[in-house]
JSON list of C-alpha atoms and ligand atoms in Angstrom, two decimals:
[
{"chain": "O", "resi": 771, "resn": "MET", "atom": "CA", "xyz": [-35.99, 4.79, 4.55]},
{"chain": "O", "resi": 772, "resn": "GLU", "atom": "CA", "xyz": [-33.52, 5.20, 1.34]},
{"chain": "O", "resi": 773, "resn": "ALA", "atom": "CA", "xyz": [-34.26, 8.23, -1.06]},
{"chain": "O", "resi": 774, "resn": "ARG", "atom": "CA", "xyz": [-32.03, 6.69, -3.73]},
{"chain": "O", "resi": 775, "resn": "ARG", "atom": "CA", "xyz": [-30.72, 3.00, -3.94]},
{"chain": "O", "resi": 776, "resn": "TYR", "atom": "CA", "xyz": [-26.72, 2.70, -5.57]},
{"chain": "O", "resi": 777, "resn": "GLY", "atom": "CA", "xyz": [-27.11, -0.77, -6.56]},
{"chain": "O", "resi": 778, "resn": "PRO", "atom": "CA", "xyz": [-29.84, -2.67, -8.84]},
{"chain": "O", "resi": 779, "resn": "ASN", "atom": "CA", "xyz": [-33.08, -4.87, -7.62]},
{"chain": "O", "resi": 780, "resn": "ILE", "atom": "CA", "xyz": [-33.18, -7.74, -9.60]},
{"chain": "O", "resi": 781, "resn": "ILE", "atom": "CA", "xyz": [-36.05, -10.34, -9.93]},
{"chain": "O", "resi": 782, "resn": "VAL", "atom": "CA", "xyz": [-35.35, -14.06, -10.86]},
{"chain": "O", "resi": 783, "resn": "THR", "atom": "CA", "xyz": [-38.80, -15.82, -11.86]},
{"chain": "O", "resi": 784, "resn": "GLY", "atom": "CA", "xyz": [-40.28, -18.36, -13.69]},
{"chain": "O", "resi": 785, "resn": "THR", "atom": "CA", "xyz": [-42.88, -20.88, -13.13]},
{"chain": "O", "resi": 786, "resn": "PRO", "atom": "CA", "xyz": [-41.59, -23.43, -9.96]},
{"chain": "O", "resi": 787, "resn": "GLY", "atom": "CA", "xyz": [-38.53, -25.98, -10.97]},
{"chain": "O", "resi": 788, "resn": "CYS", "atom": "CA", "xyz": [-36.84, -23.77, -14.04]},
{"chain": "O", "resi": 789, "resn": "GLY", "atom": "CA", "xyz": [-33.82, -23.65, -12.38]},
{"chain": "O", "resi": 790, "resn": "LYS", "atom": "CA", "xyz": [-34.27, -20.01, -10.21]},
{"chain": "O", "resi": 791, "resn": "SER", "atom": "CA", "xyz": [-32.92, -20.83, -6.87]},
{"chain": "O", "resi": 792, "resn": "SER", "atom": "CA", "xyz": [-29.83, -23.08, -8.62]},
{"chain": "O", "resi": 793, "resn": "THR", "atom": "CA", "xyz": [-29.33, -19.46, -10.86]},
{"chain": "O", "resi": 794, "resn": "CYS", "atom": "CA", "xyz": [-29.38, -17.47, -7.51]},
{"chain": "O", "resi": 795, "resn": "GLU", "atom": "CA", "xyz": [-26.58, -19.82, -5.85]},
{"chain": "O", "resi": 796, "resn": "LEU", "atom": "CA", "xyz": [-24.11, -19.14, -8.48]},
{"chain": "O", "resi": 797, "resn": "LEU", "atom": "CA", "xyz": [-25.72, -15.77, -9.02]},
{"chain": "O", "resi": 798, "resn": "LYS", "atom": "CA", "xyz": [-25.19, -13.95, -5.46]},
{"chain": "O", "resi": 799, "resn": "ASP", "atom": "CA", "xyz": [-21.30, -15.86, -5.57]},
{"chain": "O", "resi": 800, "resn": "GLU", "atom": "CA", "xyz": [-20.60, -13.52, -8.53]},
{"chain": "O", "resi": 801, "resn": "LEU", "atom": "CA", "xyz": [-22.23, -10.04, -7.47]},
{"chain": "O", "resi": 802, "resn": "LYS", "atom": "CA", "xyz": [-20.81, -9.47, -4.21]},
{"chain": "O", "resi": 803, "resn": "GLY", "atom": "CA", "xyz": [-22.92, -7.84, -1.53]},
{"chain": "O", "resi": 804, "resn": "TYR", "atom": "CA", "xyz": [-26.16, -8.31, -2.89]},
{"chain": "O", "resi": 805, "resn": "LYS", "atom": "CA", "xyz": [-28.97, -9.35, -0.58]},
{"chain": "O", "resi": 806, "resn": "TYR", "atom": "CA", "xyz": [-30.22, -12.73, -1.64]},
{"chain": "O", "resi": 807, "resn": "TYR", "atom": "CA", "xyz": [-34.45, -13.00, -0.50]},
{"chain": "O", "resi": 808, "resn": "ASN", "atom": "CA", "xyz": [-35.46, -16.39, -1.57]},
{"chain": "O", "resi": 809, "resn": "ILE", "atom": "CA", "xyz": [-39.45, -15.12, -0.97]},
{"chain": "O", "resi": 810, "resn": "SER", "atom": "CA", "xyz": [-40.84, -18.24, 0.37]},
{"chain": "O", "resi": 811, "resn": "ASP", "atom": "CA", "xyz": [-38.42, -18.51, 2.63]},
{"chain": "O", "resi": 812, "resn": "PHE", "atom": "CA", "xyz": [-38.41, -14.73, 3.74]},
{"chain": "O", "resi": 813, "resn": "ALA", "atom": "CA", "xyz": [-42.35, -15.27, 3.84]},
{"chain": "O", "resi": 814, "resn": "LYS", "atom": "CA", "xyz": [-41.93, -17.65, 6.32]},
{"chain": "O", "resi": 815, "resn": "ASP", "atom": "CA", "xyz": [-38.78, -16.38, 8.41]},
{"chain": "O", "resi": 816, "resn": "ASN", "atom": "CA", "xyz": [-41.36, -12.90, 8.97]},
{"chain": "O", "resi": 817, "resn": "ASP", "atom": "CA", "xyz": [-44.75, -14.68, 9.13]},
{"chain": "O", "resi": 818, "resn": "CYS", "atom": "CA", "xyz": [-46.15, -13.27, 6.20]},
{"chain": "O", "resi": 819, "resn": "PHE", "atom": "CA", "xyz": [-48.21, -16.58, 5.28]},
{"chain": "O", "resi": 820, "resn": "GLU", "atom": "CA", "xyz": [-52.28, -16.07, 5.53]},
{"chain": "O", "resi": 821, "resn": "GLY", "atom": "CA", "xyz": [-53.21, -19.62, 4.67]},
{"chain": "O", "resi": 822, "resn": "TYR", "atom": "CA", "xyz": [-52.46, -22.81, 3.08]},
{"chain": "O", "resi": 823, "resn": "ASP", "atom": "CA", "xyz": [-54.23, -23.44, -0.42]},
{"chain": "O", "resi": 824, "resn": "GLU", "atom": "CA", "xyz": [-54.57, -27.40, 0.03]},
{"chain": "O", "resi": 825, "resn": "GLY", "atom": "CA", "xyz": [-55.10, -27.99, -3.28]},
{"chain": "O", "resi": 826, "resn": "ARG", "atom": "CA", "xyz": [-52.15, -26.33, -4.43]},
{"chain": "O", "resi": 827, "resn": "LYS", "atom": "CA", "xyz": [-50.25, -27.78, -1.48]},
{"chain": "O", "resi": 828, "resn": "SER", "atom": "CA", "xyz": [-48.69, -24.42, -0.56]},
{"chain": "O", "resi": 829, "resn": "HIS", "atom": "CA", "xyz": [-48.73, -21.21, 1.71]},
{"chain": "O", "resi": 830, "resn": "ILE", "atom": "CA", "xyz": [-50.52, -18.13, 0.66]},
{"chain": "O", "resi": 831, "resn": "VAL", "atom": "CA", "xyz": [-48.79, -15.42, 1.15]},
{"chain": "O", "resi": 832, "resn": "ASP", "atom": "CA", "xyz": [-50.04, -12.46, 2.56]},
{"chain": "O", "resi": 833, "resn": "GLU", "atom": "CA", "xyz": [-48.19, -10.00, 0.00]},
{"chain": "O", "resi": 834, "resn": "ASP", "atom": "CA", "xyz": [-48.80, -6.77, 2.28]},
{"chain": "O", "resi": 835, "resn": "LYS", "atom": "CA", "xyz": [-47.31, -7.85, 5.48]},
{"chain": "O", "resi": 836, "resn": "LEU", "atom": "CA", "xyz": [-44.37, -9.27, 2.90]},
{"chain": "O", "resi": 837, "resn": "LEU", "atom": "CA", "xyz": [-44.18, -6.12, 0.95]},
{"chain": "O", "resi": 838, "resn": "ASP", "atom": "CA", "xyz": [-43.98, -3.99, 4.66]},
{"chain": "O", "resi": 839, "resn": "LYS", "atom": "CA", "xyz": [-41.39, -6.33, 5.40]},
{"chain": "O", "resi": 840, "resn": "LEU", "atom": "CA", "xyz": [-39.45, -6.10, 2.60]},
{"chain": "O", "resi": 841, "resn": "GLU", "atom": "CA", "xyz": [-39.73, -2.48, 1.13]},
{"chain": "O", "resi": 842, "resn": "PRO", "atom": "CA", "xyz": [-36.98, -1.35, 3.69]},
{"chain": "O", "resi": 843, "resn": "LEU", "atom": "CA", "xyz": [-34.60, -3.60, 1.97]},
{"chain": "O", "resi": 844, "resn": "LEU", "atom": "CA", "xyz": [-35.25, -3.25, -1.41]},
{"chain": "O", "resi": 845, "resn": "ARG", "atom": "CA", "xyz": [-34.78, 0.73, -1.01]},
{"chain": "O", "resi": 846, "resn": "GLN", "atom": "CA", "xyz": [-31.19, -0.52, 0.52]},
{"chain": "O", "resi": 847, "resn": "GLY", "atom": "CA", "xyz": [-30.76, -1.83, -3.54]},
{"chain": "O", "resi": 848, "resn": "ASN", "atom": "CA", "xyz": [-28.44, -4.80, -4.06]},
{"chain": "O", "resi": 849, "resn": "SER", "atom": "CA", "xyz": [-30.80, -7.34, -3.98]},
{"chain": "O", "resi": 850, "resn": "ILE", "atom": "CA", "xyz": [-31.69, -10.67, -5.59]},
{"chain": "O", "resi": 851, "resn": "ILE", "atom": "CA", "xyz": [-35.58, -11.88, -5.44]},
{"chain": "O", "resi": 852, "resn": "ASP", "atom": "CA", "xyz": [-36.16, -15.15, -5.88]},
{"chain": "O", "resi": 853, "resn": "TRP", "atom": "CA", "xyz": [-40.14, -16.26, -6.34]},
{"chain": "O", "resi": 854, "resn": "HIS", "atom": "CA", "xyz": [-42.68, -17.76, -9.27]},
{"chain": "O", "resi": 855, "resn": "VAL", "atom": "CA", "xyz": [-44.22, -14.69, -8.42]},
{"chain": "O", "resi": 856, "resn": "ASN", "atom": "CA", "xyz": [-43.00, -11.41, -10.02]},
{"chain": "O", "resi": 857, "resn": "ASP", "atom": "CA", "xyz": [-46.09, -8.34, -10.17]},
{"chain": "O", "resi": 858, "resn": "VAL", "atom": "CA", "xyz": [-46.54, -8.16, -6.57]},
{"chain": "O", "resi": 859, "resn": "PHE", "atom": "CA", "xyz": [-43.67, -5.55, -6.11]},
{"chain": "O", "resi": 860, "resn": "PRO", "atom": "CA", "xyz": [-43.61, -1.74, -6.91]},
{"chain": "O", "resi": 861, "resn": "GLU", "atom": "CA", "xyz": [-42.21, -1.17, -10.15]},
{"chain": "O", "resi": 862, "resn": "ARG", "atom": "CA", "xyz": [-40.61, 1.63, -8.83]},
{"chain": "O", "resi": 863, "resn": "LEU", "atom": "CA", "xyz": [-38.12, -0.44, -6.66]},
{"chain": "O", "resi": 864, "resn": "ILE", "atom": "CA", "xyz": [-37.46, -3.23, -9.62]},
{"chain": "O", "resi": 865, "resn": "ASP", "atom": "CA", "xyz": [-34.43, -2.46, -12.04]},
{"chain": "O", "resi": 866, "resn": "LEU", "atom": "CA", "xyz": [-34.26, -6.16, -13.74]},
{"chain": "O", "resi": 867, "resn": "VAL", "atom": "CA", "xyz": [-36.93, -9.10, -14.44]},
{"chain": "O", "resi": 868, "resn": "VAL", "atom": "CA", "xyz": [-35.20, -12.18, -15.43]},
{"chain": "O", "resi": 869, "resn": "VAL", "atom": "CA", "xyz": [-37.90, -14.46, -16.38]},
{"chain": "O", "resi": 870, "resn": "LEU", "atom": "CA", "xyz": [-36.14, -18.12, -16.66]},
{"chain": "O", "resi": 871, "resn": "ARG", "atom": "CA", "xyz": [-37.93, -20.50, -19.50]},
{"chain": "O", "resi": 872, "resn": "CYS", "atom": "CA", "xyz": [-37.53, -24.31, -19.08]},
{"chain": "O", "resi": 873, "resn": "ASP", "atom": "CA", "xyz": [-38.42, -27.13, -22.23]},
{"chain": "O", "resi": 874, "resn": "ASN", "atom": "CA", "xyz": [-41.48, -28.68, -20.85]},
{"chain": "O", "resi": 875, "resn": "SER", "atom": "CA", "xyz": [-40.05, -32.41, -21.27]},
{"chain": "O", "resi": 876, "resn": "ASN", "atom": "CA", "xyz": [-36.93, -30.95, -18.70]},
{"chain": "O", "resi": 877, "resn": "LEU", "atom": "CA", "xyz": [-39.31, -29.65, -16.46]},
{"chain": "O", "resi": 878, "resn": "TYR", "atom": "CA", "xyz": [-41.56, -32.57, -16.24]},
{"chain": "O", "resi": 879, "resn": "ALA", "atom": "CA", "xyz": [-38.24, -34.68, -15.40]},
{"chain": "O", "resi": 880, "resn": "ARG", "atom": "CA", "xyz": [-37.64, -31.73, -12.33]},
{"chain": "O", "resi": 881, "resn": "LEU", "atom": "CA", "xyz": [-41.10, -32.12, -10.95]},
{"chain": "O", "resi": 882, "resn": "ASN", "atom": "CA", "xyz": [-41.19, -34.81, -11.20]},
{"chain": "O", "resi": 883, "resn": "ALA", "atom": "CA", "xyz": [-37.77, -35.80, -9.44]},
{"chain": "O", "resi": 884, "resn": "ARG", "atom": "CA", "xyz": [-39.21, -33.70, -6.70]},
{"chain": "O", "resi": 885, "resn": "GLY", "atom": "CA", "xyz": [-41.77, -36.14, -6.21]},
{"chain": "O", "resi": 886, "resn": "TYR", "atom": "CA", "xyz": [-44.64, -33.67, -7.45]},
{"chain": "O", "resi": 887, "resn": "HIS", "atom": "CA", "xyz": [-48.51, -34.87, -7.54]},
{"chain": "O", "resi": 888, "resn": "ASP", "atom": "CA", "xyz": [-49.72, -35.16, -11.24]},
{"chain": "O", "resi": 889, "resn": "SER", "atom": "CA", "xyz": [-51.96, -32.25, -10.70]},
{"chain": "O", "resi": 890, "resn": "LYS", "atom": "CA", "xyz": [-49.22, -30.45, -9.42]},
{"chain": "O", "resi": 891, "resn": "ILE", "atom": "CA", "xyz": [-46.76, -30.98, -12.15]},
{"chain": "O", "resi": 892, "resn": "GLU", "atom": "CA", "xyz": [-49.23, -30.51, -14.94]},
{"chain": "O", "resi": 893, "resn": "GLU", "atom": "CA", "xyz": [-50.43, -27.51, -13.76]},
{"chain": "O", "resi": 894, "resn": "ASN", "atom": "CA", "xyz": [-46.61, -25.86, -13.64]},
{"chain": "O", "resi": 895, "resn": "LEU", "atom": "CA", "xyz": [-46.12, -27.04, -17.15]},
{"chain": "O", "resi": 896, "resn": "ASP", "atom": "CA", "xyz": [-49.89, -25.67, -18.05]},
{"chain": "O", "resi": 897, "resn": "ALA", "atom": "CA", "xyz": [-48.58, -22.53, -16.66]},
{"chain": "O", "resi": 898, "resn": "GLU", "atom": "CA", "xyz": [-44.85, -23.08, -18.61]},
{"chain": "O", "resi": 899, "resn": "ILE", "atom": "CA", "xyz": [-46.35, -23.59, -21.81]},
{"chain": "O", "resi": 900, "resn": "MET", "atom": "CA", "xyz": [-48.76, -20.79, -21.53]},
{"chain": "O", "resi": 901, "resn": "GLY", "atom": "CA", "xyz": [-46.07, -18.48, -20.33]},
{"chain": "O", "resi": 902, "resn": "VAL", "atom": "CA", "xyz": [-47.73, -16.99, -17.69]},
{"chain": "O", "resi": 903, "resn": "VAL", "atom": "CA", "xyz": [-44.41, -15.53, -15.10]},
{"chain": "O", "resi": 904, "resn": "LYS", "atom": "CA", "xyz": [-43.28, -13.91, -18.07]},
{"chain": "O", "resi": 905, "resn": "GLN", "atom": "CA", "xyz": [-46.88, -12.19, -18.81]},
{"chain": "O", "resi": 906, "resn": "ASP", "atom": "CA", "xyz": [-47.24, -11.81, -15.37]},
{"chain": "O", "resi": 907, "resn": "ALA", "atom": "CA", "xyz": [-43.64, -9.68, -15.75]},
{"chain": "O", "resi": 908, "resn": "VAL", "atom": "CA", "xyz": [-44.44, -7.76, -18.94]},
{"chain": "O", "resi": 909, "resn": "GLU", "atom": "CA", "xyz": [-47.65, -6.56, -17.58]},
{"chain": "O", "resi": 910, "resn": "SER", "atom": "CA", "xyz": [-46.05, -5.40, -14.33]},
{"chain": "O", "resi": 911, "resn": "TYR", "atom": "CA", "xyz": [-42.95, -3.68, -15.24]},
{"chain": "O", "resi": 912, "resn": "GLU", "atom": "CA", "xyz": [-41.49, -1.80, -18.33]},
{"chain": "O", "resi": 913, "resn": "PRO", "atom": "CA", "xyz": [-40.92, -4.40, -21.13]},
{"chain": "O", "resi": 914, "resn": "HIS", "atom": "CA", "xyz": [-37.17, -3.00, -21.84]},
{"chain": "O", "resi": 915, "resn": "ILE", "atom": "CA", "xyz": [-36.05, -4.15, -18.13]},
{"chain": "O", "resi": 916, "resn": "VAL", "atom": "CA", "xyz": [-37.98, -8.30, -18.72]},
{"chain": "O", "resi": 917, "resn": "VAL", "atom": "CA", "xyz": [-35.60, -10.68, -20.19]},
{"chain": "O", "resi": 918, "resn": "GLU", "atom": "CA", "xyz": [-36.51, -14.10, -20.69]},
{"chain": "O", "resi": 919, "resn": "LEU", "atom": "CA", "xyz": [-33.34, -16.47, -20.65]},
{"chain": "O", "resi": 920, "resn": "GLN", "atom": "CA", "xyz": [-33.46, -20.37, -21.46]},
{"chain": "O", "resi": 921, "resn": "SER", "atom": "CA", "xyz": [-32.70, -22.45, -18.31]},
{"chain": "O", "resi": 922, "resn": "ASP", "atom": "CA", "xyz": [-32.49, -26.00, -19.40]},
{"chain": "O", "resi": 923, "resn": "THR", "atom": "CA", "xyz": [-28.68, -26.92, -19.46]},
{"chain": "O", "resi": 924, "resn": "LYS", "atom": "CA", "xyz": [-25.87, -26.28, -16.25]},
{"chain": "O", "resi": 925, "resn": "GLU", "atom": "CA", "xyz": [-24.32, -24.26, -19.24]},
{"chain": "O", "resi": 926, "resn": "ASP", "atom": "CA", "xyz": [-27.45, -22.19, -19.44]},
{"chain": "O", "resi": 927, "resn": "ILE", "atom": "CA", "xyz": [-27.20, -21.38, -15.69]},
{"chain": "O", "resi": 928, "resn": "VAL", "atom": "CA", "xyz": [-23.55, -20.43, -16.04]},
{"chain": "O", "resi": 929, "resn": "SER", "atom": "CA", "xyz": [-24.64, -18.13, -19.73]},
{"chain": "O", "resi": 930, "resn": "ASN", "atom": "CA", "xyz": [-26.90, -16.25, -17.76]},
{"chain": "O", "resi": 931, "resn": "VAL", "atom": "CA", "xyz": [-25.79, -15.47, -14.80]},
{"chain": "O", "resi": 932, "resn": "ALA", "atom": "CA", "xyz": [-22.72, -14.06, -16.87]},
{"chain": "O", "resi": 933, "resn": "ARG", "atom": "CA", "xyz": [-25.14, -12.34, -18.53]},
{"chain": "O", "resi": 934, "resn": "ILE", "atom": "CA", "xyz": [-26.82, -10.46, -15.34]},
{"chain": "O", "resi": 935, "resn": "VAL", "atom": "CA", "xyz": [-23.12, -9.71, -14.80]},
{"chain": "O", "resi": 936, "resn": "THR", "atom": "CA", "xyz": [-22.49, -7.92, -17.53]},
{"chain": "O", "resi": 937, "resn": "TRP", "atom": "CA", "xyz": [-25.83, -5.74, -17.20]},
{"chain": "O", "resi": 938, "resn": "GLU", "atom": "CA", "xyz": [-25.46, -4.77, -13.69]},
{"chain": "O", "resi": 939, "resn": "LYS", "atom": "CA", "xyz": [-21.85, -3.71, -14.29]},
{"chain": "O", "resi": 940, "resn": "MET", "atom": "CA", "xyz": [-23.49, -1.26, -16.86]},
{"chain": "O", "resi": 941, "resn": "TRP", "atom": "CA", "xyz": [-25.91, -0.43, -15.11]},
{"chain": "O", "resi": 942, "resn": "LEU", "atom": "CA", "xyz": [-23.63, 1.02, -11.92]},
{"chain": "O", "resi": 943, "resn": "GLU", "atom": "CA", "xyz": [-21.70, 2.71, -15.27]},
{"chain": "O", "resi": 944, "resn": "GLN", "atom": "CA", "xyz": [-24.88, 4.30, -16.41]},
{"chain": "O", "resi": 945, "resn": "HIS", "atom": "CA", "xyz": [-26.46, 5.35, -12.95]},
{"chain": "O", "resi": 946, "resn": "PRO", "atom": "CA", "xyz": [-23.49, 6.77, -11.12]},
{"chain": "O", "resi": 947, "resn": "ASP", "atom": "CA", "xyz": [-25.54, 8.61, -8.47]},
{"chain": "O", "resi": 948, "resn": "GLY", "atom": "CA", "xyz": [-27.94, 5.64, -7.98]},
{"chain": "O", "resi": 949, "resn": "VAL", "atom": "CA", "xyz": [-31.70, 5.65, -8.65]},
{"chain": "O", "resi": 950, "resn": "THR", "atom": "CA", "xyz": [-34.70, 7.01, -6.57]},
{"chain": "O", "resi": 951, "resn": "ASN", "atom": "CA", "xyz": [-36.95, 5.10, -4.32]},
{"chain": "O", "resi": 952, "resn": "GLU", "atom": "CA", "xyz": [-39.52, 7.35, -4.60]},
{"chain": "O", "resi": 953, "resn": "TYR", "atom": "CA", "xyz": [-42.91, 7.34, -7.02]},
{"chain": "O", "resi": 954, "resn": "GLN", "atom": "CA", "xyz": [-42.11, 9.88, -9.82]},
{"chain": "O", "resi": 955, "resn": "GLY", "atom": "CA", "xyz": [-45.67, 10.24, -11.52]},
{"chain": "O", "resi": 956, "resn": "PRO", "atom": "CA", "xyz": [-47.71, 9.14, -14.13]},
{"chain": "O", "resi": 957, "resn": "HIS", "atom": "CA", "xyz": [-45.49, 11.37, -16.75]},
{"chain": "O", "resi": 958, "resn": "SER", "atom": "CA", "xyz": [-42.22, 11.62, -14.96]},
{"chain": "O", "resi": 959, "resn": "ASP", "atom": "CA", "xyz": [-40.11, 9.97, -18.60]},
{"chain": "O", "resi": 960, "resn": "ASP", "atom": "CA", "xyz": [-36.71, 10.40, -16.43]},
{"chain": "O", "resi": 961, "resn": "GLU", "atom": "CA", "xyz": [-36.28, 7.21, -14.06]},
{"chain": "O", "resi": 962, "resn": "ASP", "atom": "CA", "xyz": [-33.65, 9.33, -11.73]},
{"chain": "O", "resi": 963, "resn": "GLY", "atom": "CA", "xyz": [-36.60, 11.45, -11.08]},
{"chain": "O", "resi": 964, "resn": "GLU", "atom": "CA", "xyz": [-34.42, 14.91, -12.19]},
{"chain": "O", "resi": 965, "resn": "ASP", "atom": "CA", "xyz": [-36.55, 17.20, -14.17]},
{"chain": "O", "resi": 966, "resn": "SER", "atom": "CA", "xyz": [-36.10, 16.01, -17.51]},
{"chain": "O", "resi": 967, "resn": "GLU", "atom": "CA", "xyz": [-34.44, 18.30, -19.75]},
{"chain": "L", "resi": 885, "resn": "ATP", "atom": "N1", "xyz": [-30.80, -25.06, -16.10]},
{"chain": "L", "resi": 885, "resn": "ATP", "atom": "C1", "xyz": [-30.36, -25.76, -15.52]},
{"chain": "L", "resi": 885, "resn": "ATP", "atom": "N2", "xyz": [-29.91, -27.14, -15.69]},
{"chain": "L", "resi": 885, "resn": "ATP", "atom": "C2", "xyz": [-30.19, -28.39, -15.47]},
{"chain": "L", "resi": 885, "resn": "ATP", "atom": "N3", "xyz": [-30.58, -28.50, -14.50]},
{"chain": "L", "resi": 885, "resn": "ATP", "atom": "C3", "xyz": [-31.21, -27.72, -14.21]},
{"chain": "L", "resi": 885, "resn": "ATP", "atom": "C4", "xyz": [-31.31, -26.48, -14.57]},
{"chain": "L", "resi": 885, "resn": "ATP", "atom": "N4", "xyz": [-31.97, -25.59, -13.31]},
{"chain": "L", "resi": 885, "resn": "ATP", "atom": "C5", "xyz": [-32.64, -26.36, -12.45]},
{"chain": "L", "resi": 885, "resn": "ATP", "atom": "N5", "xyz": [-32.08, -27.15, -12.61]},
{"chain": "L", "resi": 885, "resn": "ATP", "atom": "C6", "xyz": [-32.35, -28.80, -11.69]},
{"chain": "L", "resi": 885, "resn": "ATP", "atom": "O1", "xyz": [-34.03, -28.82, -11.75]},
{"chain": "L", "resi": 885, "resn": "ATP", "atom": "C7", "xyz": [-34.13, -28.93, -10.20]},
{"chain": "L", "resi": 885, "resn": "ATP", "atom": "C8", "xyz": [-35.29, -27.66, -9.93]},
{"chain": "L", "resi": 885, "resn": "ATP", "atom": "O2", "xyz": [-34.03, -26.28, -9.91]},
{"chain": "L", "resi": 885, "resn": "ATP", "atom": "P1", "xyz": [-34.44, -25.33, -8.89]},
{"chain": "L", "resi": 885, "resn": "ATP", "atom": "O3", "xyz": [-34.76, -25.94, -7.32]},
{"chain": "L", "resi": 885, "resn": "ATP", "atom": "O4", "xyz": [-33.43, -24.07, -9.25]},
{"chain": "L", "resi": 885, "resn": "ATP", "atom": "O5", "xyz": [-35.73, -24.62, -9.87]},
{"chain": "L", "resi": 885, "resn": "ATP", "atom": "P2", "xyz": [-36.84, -23.21, -8.69]},
{"chain": "L", "resi": 885, "resn": "ATP", "atom": "O6", "xyz": [-37.24, -22.54, -10.23]},
{"chain": "L", "resi": 885, "resn": "ATP", "atom": "O7", "xyz": [-36.19, -22.61, -7.96]},
{"chain": "L", "resi": 885, "resn": "ATP", "atom": "O8", "xyz": [-38.14, -23.98, -8.11]},
{"chain": "L", "resi": 885, "resn": "ATP", "atom": "P3", "xyz": [-38.54, -23.50, -6.95]},
{"chain": "L", "resi": 885, "resn": "ATP", "atom": "O9", "xyz": [-39.38, -22.61, -7.09]},
{"chain": "L", "resi": 885, "resn": "ATP", "atom": "O10", "xyz": [-39.65, -24.84, -7.36]},
{"chain": "L", "resi": 885, "resn": "ATP", "atom": "O11", "xyz": [-37.75, -23.49, -5.73]},
{"chain": "L", "resi": 885, "resn": "ATP", "atom": "C9", "xyz": [-33.16, -28.60, -9.24]},
{"chain": "L", "resi": 885, "resn": "ATP", "atom": "O12", "xyz": [-32.75, -30.49, -9.55]},
{"chain": "L", "resi": 885, "resn": "ATP", "atom": "C10", "xyz": [-32.11, -28.14, -10.21]},
{"chain": "L", "resi": 885, "resn": "ATP", "atom": "O13", "xyz": [-30.57, -29.12, -10.10]}
]
């Protein structure tokens, strides 16, 4: 498996309905050659479900099996990951975590338009108000790689994607030799795995 990646892995996350897929649709057009992983689809296509949550009306993902399938792909770099769950990926393989946020009235309208039943709408609205997805991200990754972007309007999508594209260009400039895919242990402060000065 690849020891280094020469393009970043980017997670686009957020409460269901906040705009992950809409944002990724535009982002993958702007980031040429990137592979896009909608994890709900990826889990289904790779037989990574381990059950069904009747209460939430959603599949339960076998995270170990998911990562077994996904890690070799993420080690190649240049990945866009679209999922409302963000705290299951190995920190050493993630370069940017974009947490999309959405105003509650907008989120209600979107989820209602999808025909979600009231309990599922309420659960997601509560999660968005509490900032659950953001909290998961800041607890799982270095704070400086977690970016919170508002996603209420179509203009927001365009400006958010532009910011991510700018970040990606800067990342490539700053990492001409890529970065290591390997775990560097708790005390290495050099993400490239080179001996620090
Ligand atoms: N920034 C935005 N401005 C206006 N409408 C938006 C925005 N983001 C998403 N939408 C609309 O909200 C709905 C849900 O968007 P989308 O499917 O991208 O959300 P999601 O976060 O991927 O949801 P899920 O996690 O359930 O797949 C879509 O109808 C989309 O057009």
